[in-house]
C-alpha positions as a printed Julia matrix, in Angstrom:
162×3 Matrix{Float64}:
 283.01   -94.58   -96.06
 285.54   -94.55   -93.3
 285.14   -96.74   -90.07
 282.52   -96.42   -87.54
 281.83   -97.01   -84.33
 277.81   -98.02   -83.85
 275.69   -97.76   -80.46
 273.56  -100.25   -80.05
 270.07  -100.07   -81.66
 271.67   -96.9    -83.21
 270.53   -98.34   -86.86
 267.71  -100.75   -88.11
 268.12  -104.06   -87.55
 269.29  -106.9    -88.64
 272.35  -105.99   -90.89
 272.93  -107.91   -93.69
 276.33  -108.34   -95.68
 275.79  -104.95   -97.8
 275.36  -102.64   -95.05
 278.34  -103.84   -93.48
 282.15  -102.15   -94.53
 285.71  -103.92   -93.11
 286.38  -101.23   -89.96
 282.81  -101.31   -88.88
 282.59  -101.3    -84.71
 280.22  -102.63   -82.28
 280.45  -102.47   -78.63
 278.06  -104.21   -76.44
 276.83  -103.28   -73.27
 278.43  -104.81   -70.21
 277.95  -107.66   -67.96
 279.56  -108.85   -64.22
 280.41  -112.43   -64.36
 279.45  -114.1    -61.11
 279.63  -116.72   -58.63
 276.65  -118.55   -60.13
 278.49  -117.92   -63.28
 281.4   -119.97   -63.01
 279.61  -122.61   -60.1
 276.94  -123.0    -63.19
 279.56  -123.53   -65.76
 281.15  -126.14   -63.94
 278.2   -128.0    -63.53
 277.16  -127.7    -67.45
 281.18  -128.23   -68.17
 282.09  -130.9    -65.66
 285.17  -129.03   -65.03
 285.37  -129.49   -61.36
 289.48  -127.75   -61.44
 289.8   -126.49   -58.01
 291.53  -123.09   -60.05
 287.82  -122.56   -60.75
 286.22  -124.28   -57.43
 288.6   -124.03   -54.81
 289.46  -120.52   -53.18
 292.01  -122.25   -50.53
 293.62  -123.82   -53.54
 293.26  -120.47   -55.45
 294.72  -118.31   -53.49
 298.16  -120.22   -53.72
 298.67  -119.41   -57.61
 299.55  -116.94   -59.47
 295.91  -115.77   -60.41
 295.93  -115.24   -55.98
 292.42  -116.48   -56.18
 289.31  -117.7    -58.17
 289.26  -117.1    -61.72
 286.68  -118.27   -64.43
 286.35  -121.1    -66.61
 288.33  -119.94   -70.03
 285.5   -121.02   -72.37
 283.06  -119.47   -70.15
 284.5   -115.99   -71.23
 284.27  -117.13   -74.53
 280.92  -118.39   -73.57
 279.88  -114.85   -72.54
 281.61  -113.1    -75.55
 279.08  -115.04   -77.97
 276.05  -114.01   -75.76
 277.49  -110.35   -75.96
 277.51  -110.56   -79.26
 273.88  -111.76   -79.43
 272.77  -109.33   -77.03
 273.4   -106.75   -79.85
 270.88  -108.08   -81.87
 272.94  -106.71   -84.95
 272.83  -109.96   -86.91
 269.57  -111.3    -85.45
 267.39  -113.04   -88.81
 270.5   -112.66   -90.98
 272.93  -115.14   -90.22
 272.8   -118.5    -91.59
 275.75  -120.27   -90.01
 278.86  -119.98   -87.07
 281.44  -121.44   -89.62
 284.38  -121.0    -87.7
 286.52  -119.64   -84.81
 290.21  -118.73   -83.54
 290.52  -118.13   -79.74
 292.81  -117.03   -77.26
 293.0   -116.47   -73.4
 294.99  -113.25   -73.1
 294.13  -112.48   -69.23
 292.16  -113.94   -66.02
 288.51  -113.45   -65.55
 288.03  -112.89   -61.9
 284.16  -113.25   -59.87
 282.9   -109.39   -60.39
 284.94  -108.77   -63.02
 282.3   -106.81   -65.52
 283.62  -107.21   -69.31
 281.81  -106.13   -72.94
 283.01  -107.18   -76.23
 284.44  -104.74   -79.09
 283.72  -106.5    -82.31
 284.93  -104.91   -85.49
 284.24  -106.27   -89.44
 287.89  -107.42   -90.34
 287.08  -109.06   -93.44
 284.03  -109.71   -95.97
 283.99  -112.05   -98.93
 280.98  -113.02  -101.37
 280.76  -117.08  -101.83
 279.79  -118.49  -105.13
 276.6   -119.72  -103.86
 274.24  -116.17  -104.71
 273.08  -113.94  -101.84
 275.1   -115.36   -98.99
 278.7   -114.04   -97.83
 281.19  -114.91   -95.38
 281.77  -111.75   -92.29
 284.64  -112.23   -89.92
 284.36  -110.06   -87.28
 287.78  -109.36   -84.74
 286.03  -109.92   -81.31
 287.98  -108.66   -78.12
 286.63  -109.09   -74.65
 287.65  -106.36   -72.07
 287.74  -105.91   -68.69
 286.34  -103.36   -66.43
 290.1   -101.9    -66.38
 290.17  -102.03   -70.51
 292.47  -104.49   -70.07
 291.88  -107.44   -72.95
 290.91  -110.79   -71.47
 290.13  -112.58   -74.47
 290.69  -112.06   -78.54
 289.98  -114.02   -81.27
 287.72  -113.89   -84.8
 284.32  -115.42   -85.36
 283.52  -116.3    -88.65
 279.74  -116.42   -90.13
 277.78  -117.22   -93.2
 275.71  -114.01   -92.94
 272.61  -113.05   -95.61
 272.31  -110.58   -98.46
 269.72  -108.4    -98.72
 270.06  -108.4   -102.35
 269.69  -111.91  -103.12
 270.67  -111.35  -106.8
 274.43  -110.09  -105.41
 277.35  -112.35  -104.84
């Protein structure tokens, strides 16, 4: 079965580790990251860095303004991801992650997440495998803002299969 790309709510839910296939894509729908975004994130975060609070200081970088918290895109990439509601009453664990900050997130910039199955691997406990899934947030202008891999323990539906 060659790779496919998936709508959301296209197929029942949730998927489980058989009806998944390395080259599977999801996209999720969009969201604007805002103001109260990155003012709330600081307050959760206690990262007060006038890059993120400051638009006088801002405005003298690089970035030539605002630009949000770094793990707040990552933040929103894992709500994207849930949003989906692809692995919702499947997964069993968030093992593992590899992250990187590719490109600034500016106030109104509106970004959705492109997750594709990279790899799949049975464990050697019965009806549970391991799904890593290539997860790449982009921008509004397709550029990529942030890339990395999330790595679950997801379900089988066949419990006798691993």
């Amino acid at each position: 079965m060659s790779p496919q790309t998936n709508k959301l709510r296209a197929e029942p839910m949730p998927k489980y580790y058989e009806d998944l296939e390395v080259g599977d894509k999801f996209i999720t729908p969009r969201r604007t990251i805002t103001e109260a975004d990155i003012v709330a994130f600081s307050g959760i975060s206690g990262d007060y860095n006038a890059l993120h609070t400051d638009e006088v200081f801002a405005l003298e970088t690089e970035f030539g303004g605002r630009i949000a918290h770094g793990p707040l895109g990552l933040v929103i990439a894992t709500g994207l991801s849930n949003r989906t509601g692809l692995f919702d009453g499947s997964t069993i664990a968030f093992l593992e992650m590899q992250w990187k900050f590719t490109a600034p997130i500016y106030p109104g910039d509106t970004v959705h997440l492109e997750m594709t199955v990279a790899e799949m691997r049975p464990t050697s406990k019965v009806g549970r495998g391991i799904l890593v899934r290539q997860m790449n947030l982009i921008n509004q202008k397709g550029h990529l803002v942030q890339t990395g891999r999330f790595i679950t323990l997801i379900r089988m539906r066949d419990v006798g299969a691993g």
